[in-house]
Every structure is written in C-alpha cells, then in structure tokens.
mmCIF file of C-alpha atoms in Angstrom:
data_model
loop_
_atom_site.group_PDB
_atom_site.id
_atom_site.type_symbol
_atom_site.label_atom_id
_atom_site.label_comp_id
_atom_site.label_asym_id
_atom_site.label_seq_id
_atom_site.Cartn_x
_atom_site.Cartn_y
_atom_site.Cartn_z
ATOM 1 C CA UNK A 675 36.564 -16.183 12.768
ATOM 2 C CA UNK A 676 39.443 -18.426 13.025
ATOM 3 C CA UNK A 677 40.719 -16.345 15.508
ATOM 4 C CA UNK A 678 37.373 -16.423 18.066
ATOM 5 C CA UNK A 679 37.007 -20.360 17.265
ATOM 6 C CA UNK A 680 40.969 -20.480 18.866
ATOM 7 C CA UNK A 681 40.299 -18.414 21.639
ATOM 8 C CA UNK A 682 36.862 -20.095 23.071
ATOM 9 C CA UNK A 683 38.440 -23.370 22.485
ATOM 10 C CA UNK A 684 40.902 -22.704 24.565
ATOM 11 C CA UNK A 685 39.792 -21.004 27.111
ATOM 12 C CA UNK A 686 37.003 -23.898 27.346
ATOM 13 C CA UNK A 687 39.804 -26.289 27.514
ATOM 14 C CA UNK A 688 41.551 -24.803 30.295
ATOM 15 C CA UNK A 689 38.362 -25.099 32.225
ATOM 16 C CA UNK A 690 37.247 -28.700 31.136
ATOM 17 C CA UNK A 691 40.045 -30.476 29.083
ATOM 18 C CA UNK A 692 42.646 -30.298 31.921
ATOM 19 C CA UNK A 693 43.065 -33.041 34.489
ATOM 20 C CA UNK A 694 41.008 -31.144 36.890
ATOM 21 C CA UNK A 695 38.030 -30.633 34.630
ATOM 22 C CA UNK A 696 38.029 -34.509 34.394
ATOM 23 C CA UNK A 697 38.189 -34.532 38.454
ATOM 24 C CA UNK A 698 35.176 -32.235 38.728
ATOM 25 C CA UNK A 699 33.339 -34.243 35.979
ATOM 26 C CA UNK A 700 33.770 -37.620 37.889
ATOM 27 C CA UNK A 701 32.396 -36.883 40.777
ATOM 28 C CA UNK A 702 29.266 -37.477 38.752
ATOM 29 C CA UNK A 703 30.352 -40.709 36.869
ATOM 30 C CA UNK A 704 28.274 -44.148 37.994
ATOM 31 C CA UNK A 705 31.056 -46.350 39.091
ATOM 32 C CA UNK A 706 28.812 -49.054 38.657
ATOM 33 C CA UNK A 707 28.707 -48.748 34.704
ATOM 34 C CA UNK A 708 32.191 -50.117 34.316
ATOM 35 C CA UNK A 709 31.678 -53.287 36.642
ATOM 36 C CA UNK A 710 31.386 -55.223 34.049
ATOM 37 C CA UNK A 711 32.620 -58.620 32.681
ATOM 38 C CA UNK A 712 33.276 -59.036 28.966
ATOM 39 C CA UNK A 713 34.298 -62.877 28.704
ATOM 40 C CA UNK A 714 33.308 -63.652 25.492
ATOM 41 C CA UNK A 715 32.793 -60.058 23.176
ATOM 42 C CA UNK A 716 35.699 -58.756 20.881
ATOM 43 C CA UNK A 717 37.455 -55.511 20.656
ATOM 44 C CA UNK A 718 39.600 -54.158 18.416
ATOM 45 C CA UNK A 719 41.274 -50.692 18.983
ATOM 46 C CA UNK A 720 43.852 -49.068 16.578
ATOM 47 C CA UNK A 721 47.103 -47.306 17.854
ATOM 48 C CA UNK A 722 47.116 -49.529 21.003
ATOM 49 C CA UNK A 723 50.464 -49.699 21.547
ATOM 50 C CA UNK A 724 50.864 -46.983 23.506
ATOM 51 C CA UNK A 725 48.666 -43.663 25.160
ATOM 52 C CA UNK A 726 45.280 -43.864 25.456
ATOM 53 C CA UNK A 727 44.205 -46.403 23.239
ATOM 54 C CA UNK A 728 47.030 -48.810 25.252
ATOM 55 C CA UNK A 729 45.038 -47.535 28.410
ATOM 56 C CA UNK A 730 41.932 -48.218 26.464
ATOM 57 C CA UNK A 731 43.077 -52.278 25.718
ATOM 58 C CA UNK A 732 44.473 -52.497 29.597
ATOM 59 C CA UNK A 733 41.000 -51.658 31.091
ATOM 60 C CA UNK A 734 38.895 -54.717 28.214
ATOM 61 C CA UNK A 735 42.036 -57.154 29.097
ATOM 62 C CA UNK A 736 41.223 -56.484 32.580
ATOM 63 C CA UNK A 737 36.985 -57.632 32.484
ATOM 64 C CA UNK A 738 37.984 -60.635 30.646
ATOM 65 C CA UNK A 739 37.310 -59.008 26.967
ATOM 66 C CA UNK A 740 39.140 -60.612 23.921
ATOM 67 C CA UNK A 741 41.512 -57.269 22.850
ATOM 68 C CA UNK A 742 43.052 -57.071 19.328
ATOM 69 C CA UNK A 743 45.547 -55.153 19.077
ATOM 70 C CA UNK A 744 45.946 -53.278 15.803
ATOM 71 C CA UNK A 745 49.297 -51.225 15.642
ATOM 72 C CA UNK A 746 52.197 -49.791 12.731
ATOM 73 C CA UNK A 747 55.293 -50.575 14.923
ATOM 74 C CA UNK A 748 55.795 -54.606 15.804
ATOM 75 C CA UNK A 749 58.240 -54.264 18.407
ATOM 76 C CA UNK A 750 56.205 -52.066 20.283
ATOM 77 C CA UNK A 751 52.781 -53.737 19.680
ATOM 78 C CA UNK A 752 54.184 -56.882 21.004
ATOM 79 C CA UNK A 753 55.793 -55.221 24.077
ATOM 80 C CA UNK A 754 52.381 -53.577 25.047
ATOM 81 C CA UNK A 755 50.792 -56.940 24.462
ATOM 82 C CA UNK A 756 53.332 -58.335 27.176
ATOM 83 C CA UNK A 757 52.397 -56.042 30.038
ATOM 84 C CA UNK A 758 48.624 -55.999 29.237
ATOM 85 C CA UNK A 759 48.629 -59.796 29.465
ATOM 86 C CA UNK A 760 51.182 -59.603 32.751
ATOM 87 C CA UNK A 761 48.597 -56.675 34.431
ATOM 88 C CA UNK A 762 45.302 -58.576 33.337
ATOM 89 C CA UNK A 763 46.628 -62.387 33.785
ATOM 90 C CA UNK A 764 44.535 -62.802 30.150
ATOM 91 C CA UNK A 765 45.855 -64.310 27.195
ATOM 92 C CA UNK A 766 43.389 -63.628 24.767
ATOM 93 C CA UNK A 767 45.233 -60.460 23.243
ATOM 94 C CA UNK A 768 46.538 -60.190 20.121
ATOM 95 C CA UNK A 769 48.832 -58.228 17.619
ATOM 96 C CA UNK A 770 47.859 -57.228 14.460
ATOM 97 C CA UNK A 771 50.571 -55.137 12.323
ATOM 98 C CA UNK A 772 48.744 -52.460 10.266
ATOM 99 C CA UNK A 773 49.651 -49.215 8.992
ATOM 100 C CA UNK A 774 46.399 -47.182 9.281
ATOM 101 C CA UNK A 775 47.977 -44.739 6.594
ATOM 102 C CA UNK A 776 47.984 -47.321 3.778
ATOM 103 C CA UNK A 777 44.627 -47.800 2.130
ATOM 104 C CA UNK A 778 45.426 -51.045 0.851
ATOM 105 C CA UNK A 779 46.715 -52.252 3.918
ATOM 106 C CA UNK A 780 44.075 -51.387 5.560
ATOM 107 C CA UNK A 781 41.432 -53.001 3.658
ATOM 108 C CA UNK A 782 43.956 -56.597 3.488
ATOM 109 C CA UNK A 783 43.935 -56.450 6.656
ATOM 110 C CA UNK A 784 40.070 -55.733 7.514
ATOM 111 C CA UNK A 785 38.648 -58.709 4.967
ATOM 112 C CA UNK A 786 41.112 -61.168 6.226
ATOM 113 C CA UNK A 787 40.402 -60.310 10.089
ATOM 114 C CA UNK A 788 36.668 -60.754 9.507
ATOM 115 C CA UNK A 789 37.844 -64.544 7.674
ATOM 116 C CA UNK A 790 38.843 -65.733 11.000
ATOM 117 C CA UNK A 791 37.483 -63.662 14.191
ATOM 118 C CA UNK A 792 34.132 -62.211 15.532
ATOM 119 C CA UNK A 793 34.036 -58.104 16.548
ATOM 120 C CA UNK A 794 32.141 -56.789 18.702
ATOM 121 C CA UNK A 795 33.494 -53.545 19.327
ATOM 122 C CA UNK A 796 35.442 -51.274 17.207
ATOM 123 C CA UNK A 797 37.328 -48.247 18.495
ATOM 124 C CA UNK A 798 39.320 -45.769 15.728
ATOM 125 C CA UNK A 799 42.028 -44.766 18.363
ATOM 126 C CA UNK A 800 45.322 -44.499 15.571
ATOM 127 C CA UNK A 801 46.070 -40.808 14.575
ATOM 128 C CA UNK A 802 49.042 -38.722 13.629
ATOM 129 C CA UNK A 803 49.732 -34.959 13.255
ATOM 130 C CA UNK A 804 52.462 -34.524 11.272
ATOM 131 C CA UNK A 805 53.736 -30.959 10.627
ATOM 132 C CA UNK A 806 55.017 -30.776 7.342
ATOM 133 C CA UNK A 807 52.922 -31.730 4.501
ATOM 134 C CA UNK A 808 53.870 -35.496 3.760
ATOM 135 C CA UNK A 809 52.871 -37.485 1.135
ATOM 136 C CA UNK A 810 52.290 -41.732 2.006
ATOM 137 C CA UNK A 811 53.730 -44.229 -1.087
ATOM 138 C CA UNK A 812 49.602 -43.996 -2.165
ATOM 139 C CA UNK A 813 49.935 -40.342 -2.826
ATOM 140 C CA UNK A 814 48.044 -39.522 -0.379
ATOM 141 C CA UNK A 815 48.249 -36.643 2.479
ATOM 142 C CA UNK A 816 49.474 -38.563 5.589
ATOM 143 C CA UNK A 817 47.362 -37.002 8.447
ATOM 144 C CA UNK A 818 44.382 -37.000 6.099
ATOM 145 C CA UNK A 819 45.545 -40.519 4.938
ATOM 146 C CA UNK A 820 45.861 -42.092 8.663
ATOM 147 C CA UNK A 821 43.389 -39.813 10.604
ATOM 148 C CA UNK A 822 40.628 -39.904 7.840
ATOM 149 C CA UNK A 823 40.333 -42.749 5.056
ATOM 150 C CA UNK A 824 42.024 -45.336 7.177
ATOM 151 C CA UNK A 825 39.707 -44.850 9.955
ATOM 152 C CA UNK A 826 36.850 -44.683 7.126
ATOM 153 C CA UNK A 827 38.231 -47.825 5.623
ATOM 154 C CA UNK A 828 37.965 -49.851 8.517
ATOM 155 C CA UNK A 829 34.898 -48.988 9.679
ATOM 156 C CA UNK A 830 33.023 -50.075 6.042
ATOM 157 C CA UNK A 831 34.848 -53.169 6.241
ATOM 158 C CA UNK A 832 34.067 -54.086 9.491
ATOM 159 C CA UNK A 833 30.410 -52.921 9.373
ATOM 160 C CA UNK A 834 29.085 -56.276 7.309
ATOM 161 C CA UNK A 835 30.774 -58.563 10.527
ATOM 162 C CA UNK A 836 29.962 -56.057 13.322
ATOM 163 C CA UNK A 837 26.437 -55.926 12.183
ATOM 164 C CA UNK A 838 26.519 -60.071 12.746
ATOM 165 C CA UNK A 839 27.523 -59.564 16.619
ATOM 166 C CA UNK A 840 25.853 -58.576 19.612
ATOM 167 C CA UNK A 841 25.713 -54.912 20.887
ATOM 168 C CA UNK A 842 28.044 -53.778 18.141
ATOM 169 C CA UNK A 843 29.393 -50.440 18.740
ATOM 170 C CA UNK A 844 31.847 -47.892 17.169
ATOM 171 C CA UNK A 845 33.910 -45.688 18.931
ATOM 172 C CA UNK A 846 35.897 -42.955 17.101
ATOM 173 C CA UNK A 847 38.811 -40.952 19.513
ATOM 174 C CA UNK A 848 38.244 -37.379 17.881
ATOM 175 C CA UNK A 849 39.428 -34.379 19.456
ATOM 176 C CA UNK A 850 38.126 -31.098 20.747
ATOM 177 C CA UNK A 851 40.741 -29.598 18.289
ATOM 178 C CA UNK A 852 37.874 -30.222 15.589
ATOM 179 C CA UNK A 853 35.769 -27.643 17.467
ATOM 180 C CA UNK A 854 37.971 -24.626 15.581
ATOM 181 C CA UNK A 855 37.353 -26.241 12.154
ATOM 182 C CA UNK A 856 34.461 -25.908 10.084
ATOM 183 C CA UNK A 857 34.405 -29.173 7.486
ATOM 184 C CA UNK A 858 35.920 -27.712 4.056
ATOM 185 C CA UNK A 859 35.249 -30.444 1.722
ATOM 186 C CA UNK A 860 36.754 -29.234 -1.261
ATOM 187 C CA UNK A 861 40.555 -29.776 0.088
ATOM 188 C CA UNK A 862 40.733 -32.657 2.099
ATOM 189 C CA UNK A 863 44.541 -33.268 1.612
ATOM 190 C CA UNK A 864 45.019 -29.863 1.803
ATOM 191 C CA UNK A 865 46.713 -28.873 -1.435
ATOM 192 C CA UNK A 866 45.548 -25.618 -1.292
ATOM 193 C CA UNK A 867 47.307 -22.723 0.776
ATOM 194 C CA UNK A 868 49.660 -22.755 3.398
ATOM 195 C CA UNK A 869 50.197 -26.342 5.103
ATOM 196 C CA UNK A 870 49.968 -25.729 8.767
ATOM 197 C CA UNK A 871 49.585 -29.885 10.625
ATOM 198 C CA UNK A 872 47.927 -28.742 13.375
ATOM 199 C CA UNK A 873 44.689 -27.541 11.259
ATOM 200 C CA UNK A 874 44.950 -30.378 9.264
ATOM 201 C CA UNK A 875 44.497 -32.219 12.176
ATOM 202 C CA UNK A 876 41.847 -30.174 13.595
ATOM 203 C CA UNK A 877 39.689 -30.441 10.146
ATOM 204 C CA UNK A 878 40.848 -34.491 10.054
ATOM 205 C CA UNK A 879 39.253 -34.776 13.997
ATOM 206 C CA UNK A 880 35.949 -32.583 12.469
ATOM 207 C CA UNK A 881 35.340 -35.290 9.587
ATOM 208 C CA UNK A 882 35.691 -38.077 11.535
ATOM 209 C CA UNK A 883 32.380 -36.483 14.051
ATOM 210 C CA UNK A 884 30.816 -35.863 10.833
ATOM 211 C CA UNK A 885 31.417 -39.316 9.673
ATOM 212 C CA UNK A 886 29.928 -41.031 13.061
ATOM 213 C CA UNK A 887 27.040 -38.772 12.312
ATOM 214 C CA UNK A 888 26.334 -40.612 8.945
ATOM 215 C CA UNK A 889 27.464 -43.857 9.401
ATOM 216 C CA UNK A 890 24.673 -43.844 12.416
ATOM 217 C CA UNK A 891 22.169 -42.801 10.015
ATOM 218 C CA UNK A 892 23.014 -45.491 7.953
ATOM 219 C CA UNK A 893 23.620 -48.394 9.652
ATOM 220 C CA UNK A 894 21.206 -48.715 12.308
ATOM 221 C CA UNK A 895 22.014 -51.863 13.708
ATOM 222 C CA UNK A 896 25.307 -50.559 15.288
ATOM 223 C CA UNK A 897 25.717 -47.755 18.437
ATOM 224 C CA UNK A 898 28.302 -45.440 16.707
ATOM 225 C CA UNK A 899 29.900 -42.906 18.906
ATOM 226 C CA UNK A 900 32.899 -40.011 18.780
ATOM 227 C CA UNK A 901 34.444 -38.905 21.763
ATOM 228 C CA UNK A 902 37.340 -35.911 23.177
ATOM 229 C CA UNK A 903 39.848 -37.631 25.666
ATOM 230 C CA UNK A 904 40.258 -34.508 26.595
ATOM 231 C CA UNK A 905 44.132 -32.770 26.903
ATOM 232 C CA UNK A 906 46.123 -35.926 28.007
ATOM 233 C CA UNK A 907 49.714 -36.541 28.290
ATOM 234 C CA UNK A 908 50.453 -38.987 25.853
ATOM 235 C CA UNK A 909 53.267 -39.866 23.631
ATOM 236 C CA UNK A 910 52.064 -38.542 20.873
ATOM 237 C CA UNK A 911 51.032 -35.092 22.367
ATOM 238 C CA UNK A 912 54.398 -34.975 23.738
ATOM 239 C CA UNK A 913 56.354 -35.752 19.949
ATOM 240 C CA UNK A 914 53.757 -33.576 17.990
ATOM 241 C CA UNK A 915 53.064 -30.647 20.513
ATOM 242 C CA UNK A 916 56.098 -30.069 22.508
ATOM 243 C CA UNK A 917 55.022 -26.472 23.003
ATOM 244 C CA UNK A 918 51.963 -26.700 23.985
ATOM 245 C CA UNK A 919 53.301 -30.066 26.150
ATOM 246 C CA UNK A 920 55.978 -28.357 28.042
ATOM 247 C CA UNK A 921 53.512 -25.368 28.504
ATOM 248 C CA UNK A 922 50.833 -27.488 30.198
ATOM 249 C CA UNK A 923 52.451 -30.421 31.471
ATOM 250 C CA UNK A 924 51.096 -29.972 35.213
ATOM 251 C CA UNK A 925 47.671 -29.542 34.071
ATOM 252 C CA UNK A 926 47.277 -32.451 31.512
ATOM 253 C CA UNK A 927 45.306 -35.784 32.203
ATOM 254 C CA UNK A 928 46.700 -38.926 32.711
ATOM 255 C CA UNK A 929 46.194 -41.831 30.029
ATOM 256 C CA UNK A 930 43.795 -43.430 32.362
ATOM 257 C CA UNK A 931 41.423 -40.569 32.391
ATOM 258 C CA UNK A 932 41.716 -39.984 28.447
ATOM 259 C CA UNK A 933 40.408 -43.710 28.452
ATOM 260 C CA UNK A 934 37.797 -43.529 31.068
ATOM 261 C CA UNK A 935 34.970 -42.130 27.969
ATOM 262 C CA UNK A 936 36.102 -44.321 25.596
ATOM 263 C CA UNK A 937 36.404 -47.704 27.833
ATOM 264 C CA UNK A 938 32.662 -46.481 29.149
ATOM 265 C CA UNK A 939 31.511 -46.017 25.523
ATOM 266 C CA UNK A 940 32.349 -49.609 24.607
ATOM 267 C CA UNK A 941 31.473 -51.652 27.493
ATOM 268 C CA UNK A 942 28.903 -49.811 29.439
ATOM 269 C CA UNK A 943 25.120 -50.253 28.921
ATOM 270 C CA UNK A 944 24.283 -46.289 30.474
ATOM 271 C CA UNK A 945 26.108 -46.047 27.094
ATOM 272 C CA UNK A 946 24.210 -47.753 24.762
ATOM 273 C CA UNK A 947 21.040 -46.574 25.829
ATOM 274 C CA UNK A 948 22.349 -42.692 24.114
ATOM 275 C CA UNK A 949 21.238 -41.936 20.672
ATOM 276 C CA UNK A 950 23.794 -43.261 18.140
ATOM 277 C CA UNK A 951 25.908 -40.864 16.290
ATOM 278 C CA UNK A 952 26.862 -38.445 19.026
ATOM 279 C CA UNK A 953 29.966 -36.952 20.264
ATOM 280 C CA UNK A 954 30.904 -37.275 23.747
ATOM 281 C CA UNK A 955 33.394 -35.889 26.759
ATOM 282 C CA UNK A 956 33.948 -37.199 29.973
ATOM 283 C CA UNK A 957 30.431 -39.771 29.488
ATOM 284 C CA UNK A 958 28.157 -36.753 28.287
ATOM 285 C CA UNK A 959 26.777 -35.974 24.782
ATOM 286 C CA UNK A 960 28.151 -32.436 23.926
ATOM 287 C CA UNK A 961 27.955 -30.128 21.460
ATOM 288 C CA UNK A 962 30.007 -30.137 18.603
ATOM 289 C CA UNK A 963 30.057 -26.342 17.806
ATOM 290 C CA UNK A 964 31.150 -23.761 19.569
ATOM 291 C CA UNK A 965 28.804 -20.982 20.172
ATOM 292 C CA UNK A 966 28.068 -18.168 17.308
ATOM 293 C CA UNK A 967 31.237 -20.103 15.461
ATOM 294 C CA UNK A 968 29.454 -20.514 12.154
ATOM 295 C CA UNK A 969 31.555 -23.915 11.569
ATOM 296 C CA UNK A 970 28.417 -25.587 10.471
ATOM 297 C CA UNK A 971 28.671 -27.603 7.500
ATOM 298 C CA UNK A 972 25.559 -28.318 5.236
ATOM 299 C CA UNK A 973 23.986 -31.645 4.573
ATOM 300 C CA UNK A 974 25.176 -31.843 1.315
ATOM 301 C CA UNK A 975 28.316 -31.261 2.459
ATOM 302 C CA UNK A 976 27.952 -33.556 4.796
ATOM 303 C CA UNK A 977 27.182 -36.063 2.272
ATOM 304 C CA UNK A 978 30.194 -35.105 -0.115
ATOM 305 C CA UNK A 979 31.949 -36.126 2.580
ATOM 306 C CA UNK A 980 31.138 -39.513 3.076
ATOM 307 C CA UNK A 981 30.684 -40.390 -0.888
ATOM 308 C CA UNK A 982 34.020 -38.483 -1.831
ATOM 309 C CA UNK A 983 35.829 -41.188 0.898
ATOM 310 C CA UNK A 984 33.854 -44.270 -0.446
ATOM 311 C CA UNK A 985 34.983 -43.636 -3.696
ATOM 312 C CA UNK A 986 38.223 -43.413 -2.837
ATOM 313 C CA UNK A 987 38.315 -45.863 -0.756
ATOM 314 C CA UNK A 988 37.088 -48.156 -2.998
ATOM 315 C CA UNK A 989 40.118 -47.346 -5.155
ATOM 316 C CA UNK A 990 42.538 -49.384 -3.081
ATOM 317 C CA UNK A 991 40.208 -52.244 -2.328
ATOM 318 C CA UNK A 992 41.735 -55.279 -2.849
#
C-alpha cells in the first residue's frame, strides 16, 4: 500500500505541486482578496526567518500587520527582521528566539508572549526533517518533537488569548507528504522499526491535519486551517532533500507562491467564510486522502491523538 500511496502522490505532485500547477491554479485566484490593510491585528508565524514562512511575514509587514517573528537561530531572525522592515518601511516587527523543539521553551515562551501582546493570527510554519533518528535534551524524537508537540504546544497556549481577539485564525503549513501516511498512533517518536526521516515527516505533516481537525471541533470561536505550499524551493527543501532538490529544481515554486495560501488563509475574508478545520492548496479545500489509499484513521484514533499530546504536553508546562 505504501508503495501505491508513493506513486499517486507523486505523480499528483508533478501535475499540481510544481510551479506550473500553481500558474494554472491562479488564473482562478480573486486578486482582490489580498487587498487588504491589517494596521492594527497581530501575527505570529514560526520559522520566519527564512523560506516560506519569511515570505509569509514579508507579505503582513507589507498591509501594515504587526508580524512577530518567532525563530531558533538569532542572527538570522534579526537579519530577516532587517530586510522585512527595509521592503515594508514598517517597524512593528519583532524577534522572538524560540526553539520549537523544546517543550519547555515553548510553553515559557507562549505564557509570557500572551503577558504583554494581543494575537490575532497564528501560523505553525517551523518544521524540520531530520534523517537520522535524533533525540532533543527532553528525550524526545526531534522531528516529532519540533513538527508535532511544539506546534501542539503553542497552539493550546495561545488559544485562551486568540479566543480574546478579533477574527482569530490558525494556520498550520502541513505538507502533501502526509497524503502517503496513514496516522499510526501507537509510535509517534518512532521507536519502533527502521528510522527512515522522510516518513517521519510525512506521518508528523498527517497529525498536524488531524490536529486542525480537532482543535476546530473544539474551539469554535477560532477559523483553524492546514494548508500544502506545495513543492517550493526553500532552504530547507534544499538541506533536507538534496535529491529530490537537484532532481526538480526547474520545476519547483518560488517562496512567494508557497506563501500565496497561507498569506490568503490569514488575512483574507473569502477565507474565513470556509468551514474551520480544513486542509487547503493553492486557496481550495482538498481532500486529505488519496483515493482507495485506506490511510483513514478512526475517531478514536483521532482522539488518542490529541489526548496522548496534551498529556504530554502538560508534562513540560512550566
């Protein structure tokens, strides 16, 4: 099964993750929907310093939005804060040094931002996909650690002061990887098996669509979204996926299109009309199985899920 899940992926991305599947899919995008100004509303995205979610901060910066910043690596953070601020002439951006793969961090970090500063818009844009099975100083699995409970971490800790705001909405970068992956909720940090990073990051981009899924259920009051940038050429594509990189270079997106969904998921209003709790590509709700895949995962597995990563999480809270 793995097998078939691989090979309609791909073959799906080569006809709608590639630079020219996002050319053919804008020729039906409103251009009004981003003409927006967002003097005034909040926005913090994770892993800004660079790729799409520094693409994602340029766009906000540029409508007058309030953009924080929340990044592992200071000298880089500040440097993209420097040419945001010089492209957008606005000054209200700001650096926040977190490393999404510490649990603790992340929660010191979360209940001291919410202290001091208003949120209107979240948008889970950190990840990793590291190769070799790595373990953080927590003891935790680092791609699970970074791609799955930090994300989850920051959400619950942000949803008391997000439900306080106006319009609040949640934007999780997934991946189409997650297609191929079916949740398997008795292995999270995958101790079971042969390690492969890739997979892990594949199941890690699967929970995080499953987790928008709840959290919309529960928490009403906020528009909760996941989204596939589709195959861009980023950084981080380029460091973990050289391969596949060199392979496809020509045919990759820029950062700027990778952005376009997620910038149009947080500020547009077309946007917040949609159902919460769905997963998006290039401004459309899609499916998130691929046909006859059987990588369906059961409400009460489902709901695992989400308690297994509370209780966890809750195990580093401050």
């Amino acid at each position: 099964m793995s097998f078939y899940r691989n090979a309609i992926w791909f073959m799906k991305g080569l006809q709608e993750y590639t630079k020219s599947g996002y050319e053919a899919a804008a020729k039906n995008f409103a251009r009004a929907d981003l003409d927006v100004i967002l003097t005034g509303r909040s926005f913090m995205i994770t892993g800004a310093n660079s790729g799409i979610g520094k693409a994602v901060a340029q766009e906000i910066a540029n409508r007058g939005g309030t953009v924080h910043l929340v990044c592992r690596n200071e000298g880089r953070a500040h440097a993209a804060k420097e040419e945001i601020v010089d492209r957008s002439k606005n000054q209200n951006v700001h650096v926040h040094i977190v490393d999404m793969s510490s649990a603790r961090q992340v929660w010191e970090f979360a209940l001291s931002f919410t202290q001091n500063n208003d949120l209107n818009v979240l948008i889970n844009n950190a990840g990793c996909m590291v190769n070799q099975r790595e373990l953080t100083e927590e003891g935790l699995e680092k791609n699970f650690a970074t791609n799955t409970l930090g994300t989850c971490i920051l959400t619950l800790a942000l949803t008391p002061a997000l439900k306080k705001a106006e319009d609040p909405r949640v934007i999780t970068v997934s991946s189409g990887g997650m297609l191929t992956q079916k949740l398997n909720v008795d292995d999270l940090q995958f101790e079971k098996g042969t390690f492969d990073g890739t997979m892990a990051y594949a199941q890690n981009k699967r929970q995080q669509v499953i987790l928008t899924e709840r959290w919309a259920s529960h928490h009403k009051e906020i528009h909760f979204s996941s989204m596939h940038p589709g195959w861009a050429d980023t950084p981080a594509v380029q460091s973990s996926m050289p391969s596949f990189h060199a392979k496809m270079q020509t045919r990759l997106r820029t950062e700027a299109m990778g952005a376009d969904t997620v910038v149009w998921l947080a500020v547009s209003a077309a946007a917040a009309k949609q159902p919460s709790g769905l997963f998006f590509q290039d401004r459309k709700a899609v499916a998130t199985h691929l046909p006859l895949a059987l990588s369906r995962s059961t409400p009460q597995e489902d709901d695992k899920l989400l308690s297994t990563l509370e209780e966890l999480a809750l195990k580093f809270k401050p």
